[in-house]
Coordinates of C-alpha atoms in Angstrom, one line a residue:
X718 CA -4.0 -12.8 -23.6
X719 CA -5.3 -9.3 -23.1
X720 CA -3.0 -7.1 -21.0
X721 CA -4.7 -5.9 -17.9
X722 CA -3.6 -3.2 -15.5
X723 CA -2.4 -4.6 -12.3
X724 CA -2.4 -1.8 -9.8
X725 CA 0.2 -2.5 -7.2
X726 CA 0.0 0.5 -5.0
X727 CA 2.6 -1.0 -2.7
X728 CA 2.4 1.3 0.2
X729 CA 5.5 0.6 2.1
X730 CA 5.4 1.7 5.7
X731 CA 8.5 1.8 7.8
X732 CA 8.0 1.3 11.5
X733 CA 9.6 3.9 13.7
X734 CA 10.3 1.2 16.2
X735 CA 12.5 -0.8 13.8
X736 CA 15.1 1.9 13.8
X737 CA 15.8 1.7 10.0
X738 CA 17.5 4.9 9.0
X739 CA 16.5 6.7 5.9
X740 CA 19.6 7.5 3.8
X741 CA 19.6 11.2 3.0
X742 CA 20.1 12.1 -0.6
X743 CA 21.4 15.5 -1.7
X744 CA 19.0 15.8 -4.6
X745 CA 15.7 14.0 -4.0
X746 CA 14.2 12.4 -7.1
X747 CA 10.8 13.7 -8.1
X748 CA 7.9 11.7 -6.9
X749 CA 5.8 10.1 -9.7
X750 CA 2.3 11.6 -10.0
X751 CA 0.5 8.4 -9.0
X752 CA 2.7 8.1 -5.9
X753 CA 1.9 11.7 -5.0
X754 CA -1.8 11.0 -5.5
X755 CA -1.5 7.8 -3.4
X756 CA 0.3 9.6 -0.6
X757 CA -2.2 12.5 -0.6
X758 CA -5.1 10.1 -0.4
X759 CA -3.6 8.3 2.5
X760 CA -2.7 11.4 4.4
X761 CA -6.2 12.8 3.9
X762 CA -7.7 9.6 5.3
X763 CA -5.3 9.6 8.2
X764 CA -5.9 13.2 9.0
X765 CA -9.6 12.5 9.2
X766 CA -9.0 10.3 12.2
X767 CA -6.2 12.4 13.8
X768 CA -3.2 10.3 12.6
X769 CA -0.1 12.1 11.3
X770 CA 1.0 12.1 7.7
X771 CA 3.2 9.7 5.9
X772 CA 6.3 10.7 3.9
X773 CA 7.7 9.4 0.6
X774 CA 10.8 7.2 1.0
X775 CA 13.0 6.6 -2.0
X776 CA 14.7 3.7 -0.1
X777 CA 11.4 2.0 0.4
X778 CA 10.4 2.7 -3.2
X779 CA 13.4 0.8 -4.4
X780 CA 12.7 -2.2 -2.2
X781 CA 9.1 -2.2 -3.2
X782 CA 9.9 -2.0 -6.8
X783 CA 12.0 -5.2 -6.5
X784 CA 9.2 -6.9 -4.7
X785 CA 6.5 -5.9 -7.2
X786 CA 8.6 -7.1 -10.1
X787 CA 9.3 -10.4 -8.3
X788 CA 5.5 -10.9 -7.7
X789 CA 4.8 -10.2 -11.3
X790 CA 7.7 -12.1 -12.9
X791 CA 8.0 -15.1 -10.5
X792 CA 4.7 -15.4 -8.6
X793 CA 2.1 -14.8 -11.4
X794 CA 1.0 -11.5 -9.8
X795 CA -0.2 -13.2 -6.7
X796 CA -0.4 -11.4 -3.4
X797 CA 3.0 -10.9 -1.7
X798 CA 3.5 -13.0 1.5
X799 CA 4.5 -10.4 4.0
X800 CA 4.1 -12.5 7.1
X801 CA 7.9 -12.4 7.8
X802 CA 8.4 -8.9 6.5
X803 CA 9.5 -5.9 8.6
X804 CA 6.9 -3.9 6.6
X805 CA 3.2 -3.8 7.1
X806 CA 1.0 -4.4 4.1
X807 CA -2.4 -4.4 2.5
X808 CA -3.6 -6.0 -0.7
X809 CA -6.5 -5.4 -3.1
X810 CA -7.9 -7.2 -6.2
X811 CA -8.6 -5.2 -9.3
X812 CA -10.1 -6.8 -12.4
X813 CA -8.6 -5.1 -15.4
X814 CA -10.3 -1.8 -14.7
X815 CA -8.7 1.6 -14.2
X816 CA -8.2 2.1 -10.5
X817 CA -7.0 5.4 -9.2
X818 CA -4.9 5.8 -6.0
X819 CA -7.9 7.5 -4.4
X820 CA -10.1 4.6 -5.2
X821 CA -7.6 2.1 -3.7
X822 CA -7.4 4.1 -0.4
X823 CA -11.2 4.6 -0.3
X824 CA -11.6 0.9 -0.7
X825 CA -9.2 0.2 2.2
X826 CA -10.9 2.9 4.4
X827 CA -14.3 1.1 3.9
X828 CA -13.2 -1.3 6.7
X829 CA -13.4 1.6 9.1
X830 CA -17.0 0.6 10.0
X831 CA -15.6 -2.6 11.5
X832 CA -12.9 -0.9 13.5
X833 CA -13.1 -0.4 17.3
X834 CA -11.2 2.7 18.1
X835 CA -11.3 2.1 21.8
X836 CA -9.1 -1.0 21.8
X837 CA -7.6 -1.0 18.3
X838 CA -9.5 -4.1 17.3
X839 CA -12.1 -5.3 14.7
X840 CA -15.7 -6.0 15.7
X841 CA -16.4 -9.7 16.0
X842 CA -16.9 -11.6 12.8
X843 CA -15.5 -8.8 10.6
X844 CA -12.1 -8.0 9.2
X845 CA -10.5 -4.5 9.5
X846 CA -6.8 -5.2 9.3
X847 CA -6.4 -3.2 6.1
X848 CA -7.9 -0.2 7.7
X849 CA -5.8 -0.8 10.8
X850 CA -2.6 -0.8 8.7
X851 CA -3.5 2.4 7.0
X852 CA -4.1 4.3 10.2
X853 CA -1.3 2.9 12.2
X854 CA 0.5 5.4 14.4
X855 CA 3.9 3.9 13.8
X856 CA 4.2 4.5 10.1
X857 CA 6.5 7.1 8.7
X858 CA 7.2 6.4 5.1
X859 CA 5.3 5.4 1.9
X860 CA 5.8 4.5 -1.7
X861 CA 3.5 3.1 -4.5
X862 CA 3.8 1.4 -7.9
X863 CA 1.7 0.2 -10.8
X864 CA 2.5 -2.7 -13.1
X865 CA 1.1 -4.3 -16.2
X866 CA 0.3 -8.0 -16.0
X867 CA -1.0 -10.3 -18.7
X868 CA -3.4 -12.5 -16.9
X869 CA -6.2 -13.3 -19.4
X870 CA -9.6 -13.3 -17.7
X871 CA -8.1 -14.0 -14.2
X872 CA -8.8 -11.5 -11.5
X873 CA -5.8 -9.3 -10.7
X874 CA -4.6 -8.1 -7.4
X875 CA -3.2 -4.9 -6.0
X876 CA -0.8 -5.0 -3.1
X877 CA 0.0 -2.5 -0.4
X878 CA 3.1 -3.0 1.7

């Protein structure tokens, strides 16, 4: 099997309303370049529609890392089921091509044309949940990851949480 890059930009968003406290660390670890690029792309997209910026969370990065490894090792790189999660999430398929954090965010923002800003809904017969997640007003933290999966010719996915 040929190795294929599975971009799992797991954007972990912590809801302000869930009251989860961020542990403070005396010396923050440096944010990986891809994570910084992902955060910057998200914050630029959010600023364009008047939504405040996200922050990096080491706590969520650790939780996301565990989920990403589980999805790769135990679930064959399938999408994560986040229906019972306290985190919001988006997912994206990538087919063995190099996908930058900017490309991922731009893909998610494409759903903007189906979003009704007046009542925070999608226009009939279209989906815009990915866009709605990315612009949510209640998010405060973010993290991202990339993994390598060997999947042969099968399409690969990218997850955002």
